[in-house]
Amino acid sequence: MDTEKLQNEKYAANISSIKEAQLRINPHIHRTPVFSSESLNSIAGRKLHFKGECFQKGGAFKFRGACNAIYSLGDDQAVKGVVTHSSGNHAAAVSLAAKLRGIPAYIIIPKNAPQCKVENVKRYGGQVIWSEPTMQSRESVATKVQQETGAVLVHPFNDGRIISGQGTISLELLDQVPEIDTIIAPISGGGLISGVALAAKAINPAIKVLAAEPRGANDAAQSKAAGEIVKPQKVDTIADGLRAFLGDLTWPIVRDLVDDIITVEDKEIVEAMRMCYEILKVAVEPSGAIGLAAVLSDEFRKNPVTKDSANIGIILSGGNVDLGVLWDSLKSSSSS
């Protein structure tokens, strides 16, 4: 899509809102490092540039969007607080951003959320309210809290302020490594990949943007193939951060601007986590390692979209890993 058409499309965010987000959140966020490994370059047969969002405040990229949404609120709105429903990183991010702004955060968390992510919410002062582990339950509890408190909903991904905040990753990454010709990021609800794609393609229309998705939660790949949002009946993946479905604001951006979606098995995700730990010396959660898993997959190597990709930016989206679960998954993968 050419730059002029990109500017004219009516998406929930654009390069202007992303640049505004950068100005708004820069005093509060970390400009995360980019690092590389000759060992992984030789395994991949290309130069890999890892954007360390696992070192962001709150341990994940989600702080960018949450910060932008919360600092966008007028004082009269903010004083009543914010509410969100999330299984983890977004919950912690909203809690921390609300704490920095000095306002309450009501966090609806499904009962099956990883313990380490629940602890993060509590550490940052979020008020935990439990729901059943279904989207219907999460949303109905959130609505009830909104009605009772007057708090503003900060959706995990289907929100222009969130998409704009996540897009600041591309602004940083392409400033740090201008020669990047391909970016790969995880996809779930689509907030991250939408922001990344909007910003990257506005800066460099020729850049390739790919999403990485677990095969056991491949709604985005199915949606892309069908040309409309598809919601599978069953979702089964170790990547607890990648179990949501695309929203009506993220889907048009994914449909139009994401060049392809690479799906990988859970065992490939665990192997990529191991490589991050052993080679990069970085602990990443399953959702954070999936970009590396995708780049090392046969589907990526044989993909016509990536045949000329020489400098690949991989977003290590988060590092909030439950070490007990990680240890068990590593043991089971090595014994299988």
XYZ file of C-alpha atoms in Angstrom:
336
model
C 0.000 0.000 0.000
C 1.515 3.380 -0.972
C 2.070 6.108 1.625
C -0.679 8.405 0.317
C -3.299 5.654 0.446
C -2.091 4.661 3.928
C -2.640 8.224 5.142
C -6.138 8.328 3.643
C -7.338 5.002 5.062
C -9.598 5.411 8.071
C -7.852 3.207 10.586
C -8.111 3.605 14.375
C -4.563 5.039 14.433
C -2.064 6.571 12.009
C 1.503 7.859 11.938
C 0.399 11.208 13.437
C -1.330 9.590 16.431
C 1.698 7.316 16.907
C 4.120 10.266 16.907
C 1.837 12.090 19.365
C 1.869 8.974 21.547
C 5.658 8.947 21.493
C 5.801 12.535 22.764
C 3.207 11.754 25.439
C 4.803 8.567 26.805
C 8.534 9.211 26.349
C 8.950 10.722 29.855
C 7.507 7.535 31.381
C 8.745 4.566 29.298
C 12.111 2.922 28.636
C 13.645 3.216 25.171
C 14.374 -0.494 24.977
C 17.648 -1.898 23.610
C 18.195 -3.770 20.362
C 20.648 -6.644 20.423
C 21.856 -9.380 18.126
C 23.716 -12.680 18.162
C 26.137 -13.996 15.549
C 25.132 -17.532 16.572
C 21.458 -16.886 15.865
C 22.317 -14.997 12.652
C 24.129 -18.082 11.366
C 21.269 -20.409 12.376
C 18.731 -18.134 10.631
C 20.944 -17.297 7.649
C 19.997 -13.612 8.054
C 20.752 -10.741 10.404
C 18.350 -10.697 13.348
C 17.806 -7.574 15.441
C 15.967 -8.226 18.717
C 13.928 -5.375 20.196
C 13.988 -6.019 23.950
C 10.488 -5.065 25.066
C 10.953 -7.625 27.844
C 12.990 -4.802 29.456
C 10.115 -2.322 29.244
C 8.535 -1.115 32.489
C 6.110 -3.776 33.634
C 8.134 -6.358 31.715
C 6.345 -6.014 28.362
C 5.451 -3.692 25.460
C 1.930 -3.259 26.880
C 3.105 -0.382 29.077
C 3.409 1.817 25.973
C -0.261 1.548 25.015
C -1.524 1.697 28.596
C 0.573 4.771 29.280
C -0.703 6.509 26.153
C -4.345 5.690 26.951
C -4.130 6.798 30.589
C -2.176 9.998 29.945
C -4.636 10.849 27.133
C -7.476 11.159 29.667
C -8.641 14.540 30.885
C -8.404 15.095 34.643
C -12.201 14.898 35.052
C -12.208 11.439 33.424
C -9.040 10.175 35.080
C -10.099 10.913 38.644
C -12.645 8.052 38.572
C -9.956 5.606 37.554
C -9.620 3.030 34.810
C -10.859 -0.518 34.368
C -9.620 -3.300 32.127
C -9.832 -7.062 31.680
C -6.642 -8.946 30.958
C -4.857 -12.228 31.595
C -1.594 -10.542 32.362
C 0.729 -7.989 30.831
C -1.909 -5.404 29.933
C -3.303 -5.694 33.464
C 0.110 -4.951 34.972
C 0.718 -2.145 32.470
C -2.583 -0.409 33.267
C -1.927 -0.802 37.004
C 1.521 0.777 36.706
C 0.446 3.618 34.400
C -2.516 4.399 36.698
C -0.207 4.356 39.729
C 2.125 6.855 38.004
C -0.839 9.113 37.247
C -2.186 8.692 40.782
C -5.571 7.197 39.855
C -7.311 3.891 40.737
C -7.055 0.836 38.463
C -9.701 -1.900 38.579
C -8.328 -5.053 36.962
C -10.567 -7.962 35.960
C -8.420 -11.091 35.752
C -9.539 -14.586 34.685
C -9.029 -17.264 37.319
C -6.568 -19.185 35.107
C -4.091 -16.283 34.678
C -0.395 -17.028 35.410
C 0.453 -16.312 39.042
C 3.490 -14.175 38.164
C 1.263 -11.810 36.159
C -1.305 -11.542 38.969
C 1.526 -10.668 41.383
C 2.675 -7.907 39.017
C -0.793 -6.328 39.112
C -0.820 -6.390 42.905
C 2.725 -5.023 43.080
C 1.714 -2.027 40.968
C -1.347 -1.307 43.090
C -4.093 -2.596 40.790
C -7.309 -3.768 42.475
C -7.795 -7.386 41.352
C -11.354 -8.526 40.594
C -11.694 -12.148 39.463
C -13.734 -13.424 36.524
C -14.323 -16.778 34.879
C -11.773 -17.578 32.137
C -14.117 -16.645 29.276
C -14.185 -13.377 27.339
C -17.923 -13.082 28.048
C -17.319 -13.214 31.814
C -14.364 -10.818 31.634
C -16.378 -8.257 29.671
C -19.522 -8.499 31.811
C -17.557 -8.046 35.054
C -15.733 -5.063 33.508
C -19.059 -3.478 32.515
C -20.400 -3.951 36.047
C -17.313 -2.264 37.558
C -17.632 0.603 35.047
C -21.246 1.168 36.055
C -20.417 1.096 39.773
C -17.315 3.332 39.699
C -17.520 5.496 36.568
C -14.048 4.242 35.625
C -12.923 4.499 31.982
C -12.427 1.229 30.086
C -8.925 0.739 28.688
C -9.319 -2.180 26.287
C -6.271 -4.454 25.908
C -6.032 -3.987 22.127
C -9.197 -2.725 20.395
C -8.514 0.962 21.082
C -6.811 3.602 18.926
C -4.848 4.946 21.912
C -3.477 1.481 22.636
C -2.589 0.825 18.976
C -0.840 4.215 18.784
C 1.180 3.520 21.916
C 2.335 0.123 20.651
C 3.296 1.702 17.317
C 6.034 3.694 19.044
C 8.077 0.468 18.999
C 8.516 0.841 15.221
C 9.550 4.491 15.572
C 12.294 3.448 17.994
C 13.360 0.290 16.180
C 13.730 1.920 12.765
C 15.643 4.785 14.358
C 17.981 2.324 16.083
C 18.439 0.030 13.039
C 17.364 1.901 9.870
C 18.427 -0.960 7.563
C 15.704 -3.314 8.852
C 13.655 -4.581 5.889
C 11.309 -6.949 7.746
C 9.628 -6.827 11.161
C 8.001 -9.769 12.904
C 5.819 -9.474 15.995
C 3.340 -11.690 17.862
C -0.365 -11.455 17.089
C -3.357 -12.046 19.335
C -5.872 -9.211 19.644
C -3.746 -7.322 17.129
C -2.917 -4.113 19.027
C 0.850 -4.605 18.795
C 1.069 -5.715 15.163
C -1.395 -2.989 14.087
C 0.651 -0.193 15.635
C 3.915 -1.695 14.418
C 2.621 -2.072 10.844
C 1.062 1.419 10.648
C 4.244 3.129 11.828
C 6.715 0.954 9.920
C 4.895 1.239 6.579
C 4.491 5.004 6.971
C 8.263 5.306 7.467
C 9.210 2.741 4.802
C 6.387 1.568 2.484
C 8.586 -1.287 1.181
C 9.129 -2.857 4.597
C 7.607 -6.299 5.214
C 5.573 -6.800 8.382
C 4.752 -10.333 9.478
C 2.847 -11.698 12.446
C 3.728 -14.818 14.427
C 0.904 -16.911 15.864
C 0.594 -20.231 17.743
C -0.954 -22.977 15.653
C -3.270 -23.793 18.564
C -4.651 -20.240 18.525
C -4.467 -19.389 14.831
C -7.568 -17.222 14.474
C -5.620 -14.413 12.780
C -4.206 -16.764 10.134
C -7.689 -18.201 9.562
C -9.173 -14.688 9.395
C -6.543 -13.556 6.893
C -7.267 -16.589 4.699
C -11.049 -16.126 4.935
C -11.020 -12.334 4.484
C -13.133 -11.873 7.627
C -12.769 -12.347 11.379
C -12.822 -16.031 12.322
C -13.126 -17.106 15.969
C -12.133 -20.743 16.554
C -14.121 -22.789 19.061
C -11.008 -23.987 20.881
C -7.746 -22.255 21.766
C -4.838 -24.312 23.095
C -1.324 -22.875 23.426
C 1.435 -22.395 25.969
C 1.528 -18.725 24.895
C -0.930 -17.363 27.471
C -0.586 -13.844 26.041
C -1.784 -14.934 22.585
C -5.241 -16.355 23.284
C -7.400 -13.340 22.341
C -9.152 -12.759 19.007
C -8.857 -9.814 16.618
C -11.068 -6.792 17.245
C -13.050 -4.682 14.772
C -10.410 -1.910 14.979
C -7.339 -4.134 14.639
C -8.698 -6.460 11.946
C -8.761 -3.927 9.056
C -5.114 -3.030 9.740
C -4.070 -6.693 9.927
C -6.074 -7.449 6.775
C -4.509 -4.614 4.768
C -0.990 -4.097 6.143
C 0.312 -7.375 7.562
C 2.072 -9.175 4.719
C 1.680 -12.678 6.131
C 1.057 -14.656 9.311
C 3.454 -17.436 10.279
C 2.042 -20.130 12.581
C 4.242 -22.288 14.807
C 3.777 -25.223 17.176
C 4.175 -24.842 20.931
C 7.319 -27.008 20.886
C 8.932 -24.492 18.491
C 8.003 -21.662 20.884
C 9.594 -23.505 23.821
C 12.739 -24.133 21.767
C 12.910 -20.410 20.901
C 12.531 -19.559 24.610
C 15.463 -21.873 25.310
C 17.566 -20.155 22.622
C 16.742 -16.709 24.021
C 17.808 -17.894 27.447
C 20.927 -19.833 26.432
C 22.221 -17.698 23.536
C 20.823 -14.181 24.075
C 20.889 -14.575 27.897
C 17.383 -13.117 28.018
C 14.341 -14.639 29.750
C 11.253 -14.187 27.573
C 7.744 -15.527 27.967
C 6.269 -17.819 25.274
C 4.472 -14.912 23.561
C 7.768 -13.023 23.483
C 9.749 -15.871 21.917
C 7.302 -16.647 19.124
C 8.879 -14.162 16.688
C 12.185 -16.049 16.818
C 10.327 -19.367 16.512
C 8.611 -18.061 13.384
C 11.839 -16.799 11.761
C 13.478 -20.197 12.300
C 10.471 -22.121 10.921
C 10.286 -23.798 7.525
C 7.176 -21.757 6.749
C 9.240 -18.563 7.066
C 12.287 -19.872 5.189
C 10.168 -20.996 2.218
C 7.863 -17.964 2.221
C 8.010 -15.878 -0.989
C 7.235 -12.743 1.057
C 10.514 -13.089 2.990
C 12.836 -14.372 0.266
C 14.729 -11.036 0.153
C 14.589 -10.363 3.896
C 18.153 -9.764 5.079
C 17.721 -7.601 8.200
C 14.868 -8.769 10.394
C 13.564 -6.943 13.439
C 12.101 -9.362 15.988
C 10.028 -7.932 18.835
C 10.669 -9.788 22.087
C 7.346 -8.586 23.400
C 7.545 -9.591 27.050
C 9.516 -11.309 29.785
C 6.903 -12.094 32.435
C 7.448 -15.816 32.452
C 6.202 -18.138 35.164
C 9.467 -19.983 35.826
C 7.728 -23.076 37.195
C 5.731 -23.465 33.990
C 8.833 -22.717 31.890
C 10.858 -25.362 33.696
C 8.124 -27.967 33.218
C 7.734 -27.128 29.530
C 11.496 -27.323 28.927
C 11.660 -30.722 30.654
C 8.703 -32.101 28.710
C 10.058 -30.802 25.378
C 13.485 -32.322 25.976
C 12.004 -35.686 26.935
C 9.548 -35.838 24.006
